[in-house]
Each structure stands twice: as structure tokens, then as C-alpha cells.
Coordinates of C-alpha atoms and ligand atoms in Angstrom, one line a residue:
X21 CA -41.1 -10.7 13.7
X22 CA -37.8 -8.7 14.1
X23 CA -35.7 -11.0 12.0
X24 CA -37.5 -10.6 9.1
X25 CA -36.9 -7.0 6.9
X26 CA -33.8 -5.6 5.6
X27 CA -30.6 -6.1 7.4
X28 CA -29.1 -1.7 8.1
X29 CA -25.8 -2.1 8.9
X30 CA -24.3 1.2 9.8
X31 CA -20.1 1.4 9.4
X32 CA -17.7 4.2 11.6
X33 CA -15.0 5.0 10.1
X34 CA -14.2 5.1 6.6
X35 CA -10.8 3.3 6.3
X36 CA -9.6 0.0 5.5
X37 CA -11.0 -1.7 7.9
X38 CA -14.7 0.1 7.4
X39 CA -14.3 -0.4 3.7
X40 CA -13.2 -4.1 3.6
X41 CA -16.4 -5.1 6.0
X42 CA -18.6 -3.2 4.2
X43 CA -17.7 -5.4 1.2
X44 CA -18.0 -8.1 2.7
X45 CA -21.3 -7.9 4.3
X46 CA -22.4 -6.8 0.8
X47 CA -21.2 -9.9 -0.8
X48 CA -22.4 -12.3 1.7
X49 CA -26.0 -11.0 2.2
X50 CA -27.7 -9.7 -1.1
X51 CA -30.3 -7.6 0.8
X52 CA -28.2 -5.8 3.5
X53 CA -27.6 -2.4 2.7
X54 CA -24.2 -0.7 4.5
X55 CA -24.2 3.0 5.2
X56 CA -20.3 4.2 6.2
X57 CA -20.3 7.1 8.5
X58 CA -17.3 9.6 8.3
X59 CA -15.9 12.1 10.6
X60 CA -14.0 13.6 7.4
X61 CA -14.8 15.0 4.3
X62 CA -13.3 12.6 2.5
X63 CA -13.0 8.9 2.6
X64 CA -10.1 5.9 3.2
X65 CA -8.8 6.9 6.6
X66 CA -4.9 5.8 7.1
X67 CA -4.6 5.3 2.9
X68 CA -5.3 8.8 3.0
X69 CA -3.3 10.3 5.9
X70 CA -1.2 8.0 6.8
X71 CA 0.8 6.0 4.2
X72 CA 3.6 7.4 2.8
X73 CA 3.6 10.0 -0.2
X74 CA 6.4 8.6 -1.8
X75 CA 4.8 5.2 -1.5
X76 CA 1.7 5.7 -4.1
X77 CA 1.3 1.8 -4.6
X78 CA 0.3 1.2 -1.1
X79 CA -2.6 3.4 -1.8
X80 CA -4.4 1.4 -5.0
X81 CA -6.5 -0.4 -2.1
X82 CA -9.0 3.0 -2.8
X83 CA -9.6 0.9 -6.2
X84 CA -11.3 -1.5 -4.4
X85 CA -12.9 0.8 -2.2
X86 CA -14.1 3.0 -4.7
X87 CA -15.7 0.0 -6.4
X88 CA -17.4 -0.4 -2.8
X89 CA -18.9 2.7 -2.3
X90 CA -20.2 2.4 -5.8
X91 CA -22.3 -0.3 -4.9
X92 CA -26.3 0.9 -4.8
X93 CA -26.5 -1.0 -1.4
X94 CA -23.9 1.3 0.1
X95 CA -23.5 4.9 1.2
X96 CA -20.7 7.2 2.1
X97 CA -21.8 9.9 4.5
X98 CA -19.1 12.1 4.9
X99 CA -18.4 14.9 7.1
X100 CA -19.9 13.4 10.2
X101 CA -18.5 12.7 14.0
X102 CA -20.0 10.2 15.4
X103 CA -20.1 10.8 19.5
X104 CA -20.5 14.5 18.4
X105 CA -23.2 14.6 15.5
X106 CA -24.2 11.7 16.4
X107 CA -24.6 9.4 19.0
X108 CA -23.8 5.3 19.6
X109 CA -27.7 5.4 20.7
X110 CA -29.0 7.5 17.7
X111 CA -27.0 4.9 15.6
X112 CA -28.1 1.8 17.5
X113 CA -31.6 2.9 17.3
X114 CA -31.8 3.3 13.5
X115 CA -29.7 0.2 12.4
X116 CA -29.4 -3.7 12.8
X117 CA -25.7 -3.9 13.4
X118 CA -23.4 -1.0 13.9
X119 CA -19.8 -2.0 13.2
X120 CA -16.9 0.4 15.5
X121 CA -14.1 0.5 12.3
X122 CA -13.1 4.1 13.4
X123 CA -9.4 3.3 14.3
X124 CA -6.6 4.9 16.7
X125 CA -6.2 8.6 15.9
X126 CA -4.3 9.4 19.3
X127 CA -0.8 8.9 20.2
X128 CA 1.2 7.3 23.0
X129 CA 3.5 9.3 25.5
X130 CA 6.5 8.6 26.7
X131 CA 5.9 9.6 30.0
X132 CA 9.3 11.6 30.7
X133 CA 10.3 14.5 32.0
X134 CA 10.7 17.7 29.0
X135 CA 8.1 15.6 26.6
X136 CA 6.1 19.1 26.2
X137 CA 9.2 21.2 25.2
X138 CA 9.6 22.8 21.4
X139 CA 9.7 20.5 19.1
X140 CA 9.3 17.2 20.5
X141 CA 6.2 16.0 18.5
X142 CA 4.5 12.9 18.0
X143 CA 5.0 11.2 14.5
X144 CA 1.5 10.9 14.1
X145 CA 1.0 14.5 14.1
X146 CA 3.8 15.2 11.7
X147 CA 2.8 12.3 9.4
X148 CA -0.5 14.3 9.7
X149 CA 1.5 17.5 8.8
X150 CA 3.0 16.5 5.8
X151 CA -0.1 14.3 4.5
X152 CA -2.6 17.1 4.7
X153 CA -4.5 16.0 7.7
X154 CA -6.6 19.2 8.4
X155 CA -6.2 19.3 12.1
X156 CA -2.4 18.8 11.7
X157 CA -1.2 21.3 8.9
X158 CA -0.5 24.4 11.5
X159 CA 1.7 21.9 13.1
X160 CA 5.0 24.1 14.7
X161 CA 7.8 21.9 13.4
X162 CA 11.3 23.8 13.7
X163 CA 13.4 22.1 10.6
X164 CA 16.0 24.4 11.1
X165 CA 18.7 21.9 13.1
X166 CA 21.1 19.3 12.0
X167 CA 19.9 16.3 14.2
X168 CA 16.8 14.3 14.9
X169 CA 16.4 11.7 17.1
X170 CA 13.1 9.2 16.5
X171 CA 11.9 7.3 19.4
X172 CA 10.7 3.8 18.3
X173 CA 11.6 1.0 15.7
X174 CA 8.5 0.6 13.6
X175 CA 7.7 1.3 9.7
X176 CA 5.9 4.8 11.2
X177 CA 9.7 5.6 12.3
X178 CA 11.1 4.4 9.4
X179 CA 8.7 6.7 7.1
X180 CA 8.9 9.7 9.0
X181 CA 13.1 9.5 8.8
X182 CA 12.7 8.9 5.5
X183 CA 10.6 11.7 4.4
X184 CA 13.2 13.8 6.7
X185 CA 16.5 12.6 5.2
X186 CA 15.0 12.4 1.4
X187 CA 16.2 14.7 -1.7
X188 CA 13.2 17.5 -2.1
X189 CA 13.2 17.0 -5.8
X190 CA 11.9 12.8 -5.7
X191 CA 9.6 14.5 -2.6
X192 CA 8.6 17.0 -5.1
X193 CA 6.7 14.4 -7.2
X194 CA 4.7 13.0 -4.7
X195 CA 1.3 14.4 -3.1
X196 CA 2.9 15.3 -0.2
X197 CA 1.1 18.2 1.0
X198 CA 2.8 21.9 -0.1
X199 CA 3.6 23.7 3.0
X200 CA 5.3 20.3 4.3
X201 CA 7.3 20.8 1.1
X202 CA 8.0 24.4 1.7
X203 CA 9.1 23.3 5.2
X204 CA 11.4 20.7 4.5
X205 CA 13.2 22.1 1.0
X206 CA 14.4 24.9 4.0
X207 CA 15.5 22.2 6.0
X208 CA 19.1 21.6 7.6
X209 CA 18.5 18.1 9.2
X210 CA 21.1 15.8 8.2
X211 CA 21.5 13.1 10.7
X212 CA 18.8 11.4 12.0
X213 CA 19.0 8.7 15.0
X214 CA 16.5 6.3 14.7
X215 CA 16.4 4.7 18.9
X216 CA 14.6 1.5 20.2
X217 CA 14.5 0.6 23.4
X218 CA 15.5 -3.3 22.2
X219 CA 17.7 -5.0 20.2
X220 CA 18.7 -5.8 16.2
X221 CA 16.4 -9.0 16.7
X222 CA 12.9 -7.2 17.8
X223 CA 12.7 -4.2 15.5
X224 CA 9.4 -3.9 14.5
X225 CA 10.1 -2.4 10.9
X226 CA 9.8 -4.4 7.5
X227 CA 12.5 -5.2 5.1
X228 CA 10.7 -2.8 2.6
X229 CA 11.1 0.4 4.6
X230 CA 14.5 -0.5 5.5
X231 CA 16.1 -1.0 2.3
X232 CA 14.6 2.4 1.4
X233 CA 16.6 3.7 4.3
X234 CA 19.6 1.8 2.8
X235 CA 18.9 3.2 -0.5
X236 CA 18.2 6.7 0.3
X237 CA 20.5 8.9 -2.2
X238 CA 23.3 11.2 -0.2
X239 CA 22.5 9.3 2.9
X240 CA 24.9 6.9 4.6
X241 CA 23.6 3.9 7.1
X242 CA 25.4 4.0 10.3
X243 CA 25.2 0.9 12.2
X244 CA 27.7 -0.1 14.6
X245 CA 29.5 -3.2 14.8
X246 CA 28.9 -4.1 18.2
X247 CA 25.4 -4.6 17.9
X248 CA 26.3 -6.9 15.9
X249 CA 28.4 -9.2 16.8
X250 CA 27.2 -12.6 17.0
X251 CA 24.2 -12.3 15.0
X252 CA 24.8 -14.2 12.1
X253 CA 25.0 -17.2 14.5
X254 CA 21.7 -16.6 15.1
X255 CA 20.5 -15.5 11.9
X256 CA 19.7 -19.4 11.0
X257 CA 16.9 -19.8 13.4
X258 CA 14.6 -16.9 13.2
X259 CA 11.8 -17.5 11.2
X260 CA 12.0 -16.4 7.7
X261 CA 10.7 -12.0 7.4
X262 CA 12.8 -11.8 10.2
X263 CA 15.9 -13.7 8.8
X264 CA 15.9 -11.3 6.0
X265 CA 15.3 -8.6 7.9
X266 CA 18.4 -9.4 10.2
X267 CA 20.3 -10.2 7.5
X268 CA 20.1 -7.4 5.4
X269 CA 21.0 -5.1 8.7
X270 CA 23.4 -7.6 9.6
X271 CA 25.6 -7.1 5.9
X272 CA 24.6 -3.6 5.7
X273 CA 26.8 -2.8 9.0
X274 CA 29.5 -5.8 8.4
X275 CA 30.0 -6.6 5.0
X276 CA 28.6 -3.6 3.0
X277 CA 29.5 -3.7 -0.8
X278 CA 32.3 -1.9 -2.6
X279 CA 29.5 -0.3 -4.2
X280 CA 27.9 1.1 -1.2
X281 CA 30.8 2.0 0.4
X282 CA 31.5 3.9 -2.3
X283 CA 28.3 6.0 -2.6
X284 CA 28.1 6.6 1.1
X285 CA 31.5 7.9 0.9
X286 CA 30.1 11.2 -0.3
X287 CA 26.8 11.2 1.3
X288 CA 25.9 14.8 2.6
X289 CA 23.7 13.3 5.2
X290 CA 23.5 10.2 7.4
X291 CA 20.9 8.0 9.8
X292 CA 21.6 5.2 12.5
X293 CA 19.9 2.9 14.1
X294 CA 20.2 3.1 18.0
X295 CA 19.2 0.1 20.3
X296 CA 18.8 -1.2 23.7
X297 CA 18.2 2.8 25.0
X298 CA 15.2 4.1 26.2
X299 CA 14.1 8.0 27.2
X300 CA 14.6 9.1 30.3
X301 CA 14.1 12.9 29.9
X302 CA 14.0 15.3 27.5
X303 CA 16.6 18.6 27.7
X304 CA 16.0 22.2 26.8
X305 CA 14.8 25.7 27.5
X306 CA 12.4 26.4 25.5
X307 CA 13.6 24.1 23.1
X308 CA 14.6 21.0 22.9
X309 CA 18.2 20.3 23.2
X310 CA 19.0 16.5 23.9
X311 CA 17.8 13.8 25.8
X312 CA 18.9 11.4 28.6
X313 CA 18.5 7.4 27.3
X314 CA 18.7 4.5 30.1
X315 CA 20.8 1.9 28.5
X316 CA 18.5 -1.6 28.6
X317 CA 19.4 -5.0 28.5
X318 CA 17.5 -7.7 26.8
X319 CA 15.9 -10.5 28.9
X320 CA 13.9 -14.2 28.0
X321 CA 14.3 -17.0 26.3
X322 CA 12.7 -16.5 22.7
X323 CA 15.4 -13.9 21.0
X324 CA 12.7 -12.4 19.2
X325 CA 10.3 -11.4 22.4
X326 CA 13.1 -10.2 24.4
X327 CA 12.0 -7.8 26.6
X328 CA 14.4 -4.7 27.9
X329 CA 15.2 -4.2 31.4
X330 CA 16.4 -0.8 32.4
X331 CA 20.2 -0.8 33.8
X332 CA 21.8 2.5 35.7
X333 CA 23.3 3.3 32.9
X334 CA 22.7 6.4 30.9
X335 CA 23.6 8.3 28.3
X336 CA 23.3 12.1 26.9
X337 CA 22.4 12.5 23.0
X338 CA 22.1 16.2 21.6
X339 CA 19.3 17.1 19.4
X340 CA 17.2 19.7 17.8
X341 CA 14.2 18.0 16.7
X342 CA 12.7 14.9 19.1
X343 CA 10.0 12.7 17.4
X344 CA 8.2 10.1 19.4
X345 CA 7.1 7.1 17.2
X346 CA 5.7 4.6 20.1
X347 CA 2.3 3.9 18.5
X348 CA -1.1 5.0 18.3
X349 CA -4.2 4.7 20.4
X350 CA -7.8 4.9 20.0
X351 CA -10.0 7.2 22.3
X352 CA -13.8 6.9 23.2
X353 CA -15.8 8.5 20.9
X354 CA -18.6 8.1 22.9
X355 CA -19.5 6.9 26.4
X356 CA -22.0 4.0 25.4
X357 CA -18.8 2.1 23.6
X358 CA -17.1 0.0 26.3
X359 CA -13.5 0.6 26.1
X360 CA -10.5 -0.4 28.1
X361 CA -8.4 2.4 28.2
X362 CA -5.0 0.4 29.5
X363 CA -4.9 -1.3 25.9
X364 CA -6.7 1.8 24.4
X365 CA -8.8 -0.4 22.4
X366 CA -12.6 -1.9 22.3
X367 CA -13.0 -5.3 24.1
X368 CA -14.1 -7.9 22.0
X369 CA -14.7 -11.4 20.9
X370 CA -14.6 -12.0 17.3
X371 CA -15.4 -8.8 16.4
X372 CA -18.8 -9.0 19.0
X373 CA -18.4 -5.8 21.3
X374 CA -18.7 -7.4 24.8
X375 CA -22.2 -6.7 26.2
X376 CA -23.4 -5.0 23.5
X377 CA -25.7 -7.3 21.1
X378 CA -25.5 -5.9 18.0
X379 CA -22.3 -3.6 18.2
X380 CA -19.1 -4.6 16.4
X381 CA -15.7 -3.4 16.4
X382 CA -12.7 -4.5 13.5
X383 CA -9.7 -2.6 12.3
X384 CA -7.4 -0.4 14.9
X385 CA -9.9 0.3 17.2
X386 CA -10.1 -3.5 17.9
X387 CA -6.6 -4.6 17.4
X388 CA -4.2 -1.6 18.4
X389 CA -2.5 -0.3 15.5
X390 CA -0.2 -3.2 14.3
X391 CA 0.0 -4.7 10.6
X392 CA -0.5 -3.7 7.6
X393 CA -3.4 -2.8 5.3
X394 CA -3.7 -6.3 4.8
X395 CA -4.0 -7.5 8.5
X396 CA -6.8 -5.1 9.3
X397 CA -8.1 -6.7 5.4
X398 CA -8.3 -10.2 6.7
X399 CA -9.8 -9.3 10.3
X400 CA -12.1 -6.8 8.5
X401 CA -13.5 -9.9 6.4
X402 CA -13.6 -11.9 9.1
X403 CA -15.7 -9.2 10.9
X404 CA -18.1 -9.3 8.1
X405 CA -18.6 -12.4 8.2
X406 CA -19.4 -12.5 11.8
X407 CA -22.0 -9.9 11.1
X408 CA -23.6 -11.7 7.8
X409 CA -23.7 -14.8 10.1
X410 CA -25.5 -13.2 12.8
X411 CA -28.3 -11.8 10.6
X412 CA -28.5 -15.4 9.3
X413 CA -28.8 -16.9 12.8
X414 CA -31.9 -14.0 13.2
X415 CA -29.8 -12.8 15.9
X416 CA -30.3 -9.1 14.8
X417 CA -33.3 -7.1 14.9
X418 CA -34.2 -6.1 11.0
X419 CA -36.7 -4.0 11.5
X420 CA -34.8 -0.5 12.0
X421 CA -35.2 2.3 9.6
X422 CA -31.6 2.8 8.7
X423 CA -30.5 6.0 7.7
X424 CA -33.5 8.2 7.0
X425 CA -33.9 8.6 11.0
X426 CA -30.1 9.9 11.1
X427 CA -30.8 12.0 8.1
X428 CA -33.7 13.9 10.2
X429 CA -30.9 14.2 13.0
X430 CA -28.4 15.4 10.8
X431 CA -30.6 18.0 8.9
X432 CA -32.0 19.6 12.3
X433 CA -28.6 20.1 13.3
X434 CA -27.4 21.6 9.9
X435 CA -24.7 19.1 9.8
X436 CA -23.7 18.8 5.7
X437 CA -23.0 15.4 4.4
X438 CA -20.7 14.8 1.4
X439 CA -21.4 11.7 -0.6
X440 CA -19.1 9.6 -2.2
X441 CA -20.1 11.3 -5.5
X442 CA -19.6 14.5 -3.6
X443 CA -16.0 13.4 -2.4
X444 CA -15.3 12.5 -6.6
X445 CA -15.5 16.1 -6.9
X446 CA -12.7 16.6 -4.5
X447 CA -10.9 14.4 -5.5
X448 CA -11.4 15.3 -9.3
X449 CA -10.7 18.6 -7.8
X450 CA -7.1 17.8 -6.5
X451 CA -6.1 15.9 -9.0
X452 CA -6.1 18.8 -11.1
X453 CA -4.4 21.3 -8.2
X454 CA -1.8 18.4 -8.5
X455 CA -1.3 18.1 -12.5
X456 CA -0.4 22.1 -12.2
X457 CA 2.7 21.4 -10.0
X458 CA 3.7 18.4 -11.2
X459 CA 2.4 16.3 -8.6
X460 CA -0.6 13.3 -8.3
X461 CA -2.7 15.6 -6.5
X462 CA -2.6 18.7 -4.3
X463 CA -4.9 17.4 -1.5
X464 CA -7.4 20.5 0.1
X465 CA -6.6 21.1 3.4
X466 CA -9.2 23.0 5.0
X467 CA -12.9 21.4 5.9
X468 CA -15.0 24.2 4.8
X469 CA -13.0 24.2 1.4
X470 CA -13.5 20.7 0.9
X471 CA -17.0 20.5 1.9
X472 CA -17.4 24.0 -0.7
X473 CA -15.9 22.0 -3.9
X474 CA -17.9 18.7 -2.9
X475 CA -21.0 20.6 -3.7
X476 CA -19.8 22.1 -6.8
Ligands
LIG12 P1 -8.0 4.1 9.9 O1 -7.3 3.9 8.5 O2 -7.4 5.1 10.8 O3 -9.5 4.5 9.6 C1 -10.4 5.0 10.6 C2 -11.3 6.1 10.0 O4 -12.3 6.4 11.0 C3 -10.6 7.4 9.6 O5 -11.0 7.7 8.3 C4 -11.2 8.4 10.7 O6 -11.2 9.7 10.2 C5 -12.5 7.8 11.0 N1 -13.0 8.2 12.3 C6 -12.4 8.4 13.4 N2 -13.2 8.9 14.4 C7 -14.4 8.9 13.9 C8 -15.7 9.4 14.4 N3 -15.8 9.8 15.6 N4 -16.7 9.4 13.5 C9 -16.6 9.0 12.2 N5 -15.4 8.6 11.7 C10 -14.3 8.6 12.5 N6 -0.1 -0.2 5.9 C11 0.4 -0.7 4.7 O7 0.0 -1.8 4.3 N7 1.3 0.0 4.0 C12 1.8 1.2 4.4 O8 2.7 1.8 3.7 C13 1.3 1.8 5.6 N8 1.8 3.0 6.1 C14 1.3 3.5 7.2 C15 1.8 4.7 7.7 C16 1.3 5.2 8.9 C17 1.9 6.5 9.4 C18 0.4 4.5 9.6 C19 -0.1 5.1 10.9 C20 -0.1 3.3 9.2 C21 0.3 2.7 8.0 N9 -0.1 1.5 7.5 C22 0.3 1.0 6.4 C23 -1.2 0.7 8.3 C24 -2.6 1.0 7.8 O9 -2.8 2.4 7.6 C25 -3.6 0.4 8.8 O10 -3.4 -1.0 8.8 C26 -5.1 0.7 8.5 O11 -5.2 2.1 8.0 C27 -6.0 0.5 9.7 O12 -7.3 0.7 9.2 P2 -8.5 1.2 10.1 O13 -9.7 1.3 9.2 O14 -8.6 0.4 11.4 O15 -8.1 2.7 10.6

């Protein structure tokens, strides 16, 4: 009788997407009981390290989670790697279901020549830096040079130019993370090129992050005319996010108001959006210097999947400071999860690992990293569904332990856990670093630090 018992339904990853399933199964089956697994000391993934500090609404999804993890039928367990601590097996063995939520913490390369000089760094690992991700804060980021250039057209571009080209006393406020602060009050950038290797049409930013850009005090938008040209004929028939979108560029670089004009007259500092270029090489000695961009052209019917084609053309930019914002990936945390590394993400159907009965996989890890919290929210329900339904169906064997098997593992290899109760008295903790400075929070930076406080 393995479908009778009490449905364990381990989670990896402790982000939005591990959060939102875990709620879900909760609701939908009254006698499963959800154990999250997390490599971190602390919980809520991307909320965390990834969302902007200046943009502390995104982040009242930990609410919600918070009111998860507070549920008796769930547990936080902090502080532990899966594929290291451990293992897909060990996990398989002790639960019913084991959901993959443990997203895409790598980045994509551009594959050119100079990509490993000084300063050229991915914008995942200086998002990293100036959030507080631990493995990120001795990142070697050279402020001291007047231009940037920022390879890619998405809201992670956006953020990072943002945080670059914004006045250090509204950074001040935020929970951006101290020596990011230290770094970038010392900071000479003032022009930042934001590239894309297509056009006005396929930028893969939101109107939100965009008019911040526009609205950045002491920071002029430089846009230039003949990208332009013509696109308010077209402007009718795109569907609606992207009319605005368009639009909104599309006035800012044609028909800007007296009153914009006006302020950017005296802006100290500017940014422009590139397009239709991609990298072709990266100059310098030691450090970075310029790069070459191969001028595209855009191909297809439907304007808003055009595709660029690389022409013989090229041109030479300058620069001090090269950030590559081309997207994220996830890596194989451990050999028994089937992975297909061309799209860098877990092959699936409806959330049902292929070939392996009782294995899921929902959030980044599934999808690539595209949308927005609440993308990975609605697939993440979906997911939990899927799970709820298959220990319905008796599909699931319910007679595993659950966690007191991994807790055996976990104590013979001196491996110590922090509860969510424990991770309260971090956060408590920072919350208080933060009200001395002015700030939300003063997030901890180092593991062993964390881990110290959490058992305070
Ligand atoms: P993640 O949030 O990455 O969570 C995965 C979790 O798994 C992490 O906690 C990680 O530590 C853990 N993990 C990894 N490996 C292991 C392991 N081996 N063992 C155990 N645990 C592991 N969306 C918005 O709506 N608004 C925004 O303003 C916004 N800003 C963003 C800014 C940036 C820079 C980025 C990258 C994304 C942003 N997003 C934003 C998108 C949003 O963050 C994602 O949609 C969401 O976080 C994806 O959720 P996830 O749970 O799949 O992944």
C-alpha cells in the first residue's frame, strides 16, 4: 500500500518559485507536509539578491512567504546544497515528490575575444555585489572611469545602469549592501551605453524600468533620431505593453517635453540606448578599453520577433567598464537531474521531470530566466497543482520518511541547518544594522556570520 501515508514533498530552492508551490501543495492537500531545502542561510532567492534595492515594493512577496514557512506543515532548512550535502538520491529516497525550484544562478557569455579582461563582468555578479550575495561581495569592480557600456536590453540591464548612473544620497536609503555604497559614492561613471543587438521594437525591458531611466535626476536620455524614424507608423499595431513601451521611447527621443528638455539641459551625467550592434571583441591590456560591435540588421515578418543578422559592418566604442547583461542559466546540481545544457534548463512536461517519476521542476530552472515574480507565481501554482494531483491519482509512493532520514545525513556530516525561526533572527538582526545608518536593513554578508546570529 504505497499510496496510502503522508504525502513528503521535499522543495530546492527557496525562492519564488519554491515558495509559491509549497503553498500550493499546502492548500490543496491538508496532510502533505513541504520541507524547502536551501543552499543559503537565508531564504527568498532572487527577492533577496536579485531585485533591485531601490525597488523595496517588489520585495513584499516575502509577506506571503513568510506566512508560508509559518505553516506547521512546512519547514525551512537553511544552509544546505543540495548535490553537495546532499544528494538527488538521498532526497528521492526520503520523500514522495521532490520539486527542482532551485533557479539559474550562472551567467551567459558572449563568446568574444577580450571577454576575460579587467572589468568586463557579468551583471549577475555585480547585481550580486551590490545586493550582498556572499560569494559576490569581493567582486573587483574598477568605478573609477567615465563610461560603461551594458550588453543586453532587458530589466537586469536596465537595473544595473540605474544603480550606476543614480545620486548616492536616494541609494543611500536603500539596503543596498555598504561596500557597494562605498564603491560607487567614489565613482566617476557618467555615461552609460546601454547596447542590444536588435531594434526599438524587441527590447526586452518594461515600461517601469524605463521611465525610471527617463526620470533619473542629473541624467539625460540620449536616443537618437534615426532609430526612430518611422516608428510611430507602426506604433498602432503592436499589441498594447509594447505600444506603450514604444511609445514612451518613441516621444522621449522625438517630442520630449519643454520640461524635460529643460532638466536634462543641466544633467551632469547621461545614458543611451544602442541598437542593432552586437560584440565582436573586447579591447585592452590589462584592462578593458573598448569594444568592436558588428552592426545587425533586423530580418522576418512579425516586427516584434525580428531577428538580427550580422552585416560587415563594425564599429569601435571606448569604454572603461564592460557589463554583459545576456541572461542567466541554470547548472546541474547534481548528476541524477536530467538537464539539457544547450537551453541550460531541466526538461520537462508540466512541471513532470522527463523520466523521472516523482521529480519536478518549476521556476528558472524550468523556464530560463524570463518574467517576472509573477510568471514564475502562476507556473509555480500550476506546478503544485500537478504535484497535489498526482498524489491524488496515488501516482506517488507515500510511504517515505521525509526529513528525519536527511536529518541523520545532515548531522553525521556536521552540516548546521538554520530554520526559518533561525533566519527571523537574521533578519531581526539586520534590520537593526539598517535602522543605525538610515537604511531598511544592513544585510550580513558572510555565511559563518549569518549562520552565528541565527543561533543567537
Ligand atoms: P530564484 O529566485 O533564483 O531562487 C532559487 C533559489 O534556489 C535560491 O535561493 C538559491 O540560493 C537556491 N539554490 C540554488 N542552488 C541550490 C542548491 N544546490 N541547493 C539548494 N538551494 C539552491 N521580478 C520582478 O517581478 N520584479 C523585479 O524587480 C525583478 N528584479 C529582478 C532583478 C534581477 C537582477 C533578476 C535576475 C531577476 C529579477 N526579477 C524580478 C525576476 C525574479 O527574480 C524571478 O522571476 C524569480 O526570482 C525566479 O524564481 P526562482 O525561484 O525560479 O529562482
Amino acid at each position: 500500500q504505497l499510496t496510502t501515508g503522508q504525502p513528503n514533498v521535499c522543495i530546492v530552492g527557496a525562492g519564488p518559485a519554491g515558495f509559491y508551490t509549497a503553498q500550493q501543495i499546502l492548500k490543496g492537500n491538508p496532510n502533505a507536509v513541504v520541507d524547502i531545502y536551501e543552499k543559503l542561510p537565508v531564504p527568498f532567492g532572487l527577492v533577496r539578491y536579485g531585485v533591485a534595492p531601490d525597488h523595496p515594493e517588489v520585495k513584499n512577496v516575502i509577506n506571503t512567504f513568510t506566512q508560508t514557512a509559518s505553516k506547521d506543515r512546512c519547514t525551512f532548512i537553511g544552509n544546505v546544497t543540495i548535490g553537495k550535502d546532499i544528494s538527488i538520491a538521498d532526497l528521492q529516497k526520503a520523500y514522495s515528490a521532490v520539486v527542482l525550484s532551485y533557479g539559474a544562478d550562472n551567467d551567459r557569455l558572449l563568446g568574444v575575444p577580450g571577454e576575460n579582461l579587467k572589468n568586463v563582468i557579468s551583471a549577475r555578479s555585480f547585481v550580486g555585489w551590490y545586493n550582498g550575495l556572499p560569494q559576490d561581495i569581493d567582486l573587483q569592480v574598477n568605478l573609477d572611469v567615465e563610461k560603461a557600456v551594458i550588453i543586453g536590453h532587458g530589466n537586469v540591464a536596465l537595473d544595473v545602469a540605474r544603480i550606476l548612473l543614480m545620486p548616492i544620497d536616494l541609494l543611500k536609503k536603500t539596503d543596498i549592501s555598504q561596500h557597494s555604497l562605498d564603491a560607487l559614492s567614489k565613482s566617476r561613471i557618467k555615461e552609460v551605453i546601454v547596447i542590444g543587438r536588435r531594434g526599438p521594437l524587441q527590447v526586452a525591458f518594461t515600461i517601469k524600468e524605463l521611465r525610471e531611466m527617463i526620470r533619473l535626476p542629473d541624467c539625460k536620455p540620449v536616443l537618437s533620431q534615426a532609430d526612430f524614424i518611422g516608428v510611430d507608423k507602426l506604433i498602432q499595431d503592436l499589441p498594447r505593453p509594447r505600444r506603450r513601451l514604444t511609445e514612451l521611447m518613441y516621444k522621449t527621443c522625438m517630442e520630449p517635453t519643454d520640461k524635460d528638455v529643460k532638466l536634462w539641459k543641466t544633467a551632469q551625467k547621461s545614458w543611451s540606448l544602442s541598437f542593432c550592434m552586437s560584440p565582436l571583441e573586447i579591447f585592452g591590456d590589462k584592462d578593458v578599453t573598448g569594444l568592436k560591435l558588428g552592426i545587425n540588421k533586423l530580418q522576418g515578418e512579425d516586427l516584434v520577433k525580428q531577428s538580427a543578422i550580422l552585416t560587415d559592418q563594425t564599429v569601435d566604442m571606448s569604454c572603461g567598464l564592460v557589463l554583459r547583461s545576456i541572461g542567466y542559466k541554470s547548472i546541474v546540481i547534481d548528476p541524477d537531474i536530467p538537464f539539457d545544457t544547450k537551453s541550460g534548463t531541466i526538461p520537462n512536461k508540466d512541471s513532470r521531470v522527463e523520466g523521472k517519476p516523482g521529480m519536478y521542476c518549476t521556476g528558472w530552472v524550468s523556464t530560463g530566466p524570463v518574467g517576472v515574480i509573477l510568471t514564475t507565481m502562476n507556473q509555480a501554482f500550476e506546478t503544485g497543482k500537478t504535484v497535489v494531483k498526482d498524489i491524488n491519482d496515488g501516482i506517488l509512493d507515500l510511504t517515505k520518511p521525509g526529513k528525519s532520514d536527511i536529518f541523520n545525513i545532515l548531522n553525521s556530516k556536521g552540516v548546521q541547518t538554520v530554520s526559518f525561526k533561525d533566519w527571523e533572527n537574521i533578519d531581526q538582526f539586520e534590520v537593526k544594522q539598517g535602522e543605525d545608518v538610515g537604511k531598511p536593513r544592513e544585510k550580513m554578508v558572510d555565511i559563518s556570520q549569518m549562520v552565528s546570529v541565527a543561533k543567537k
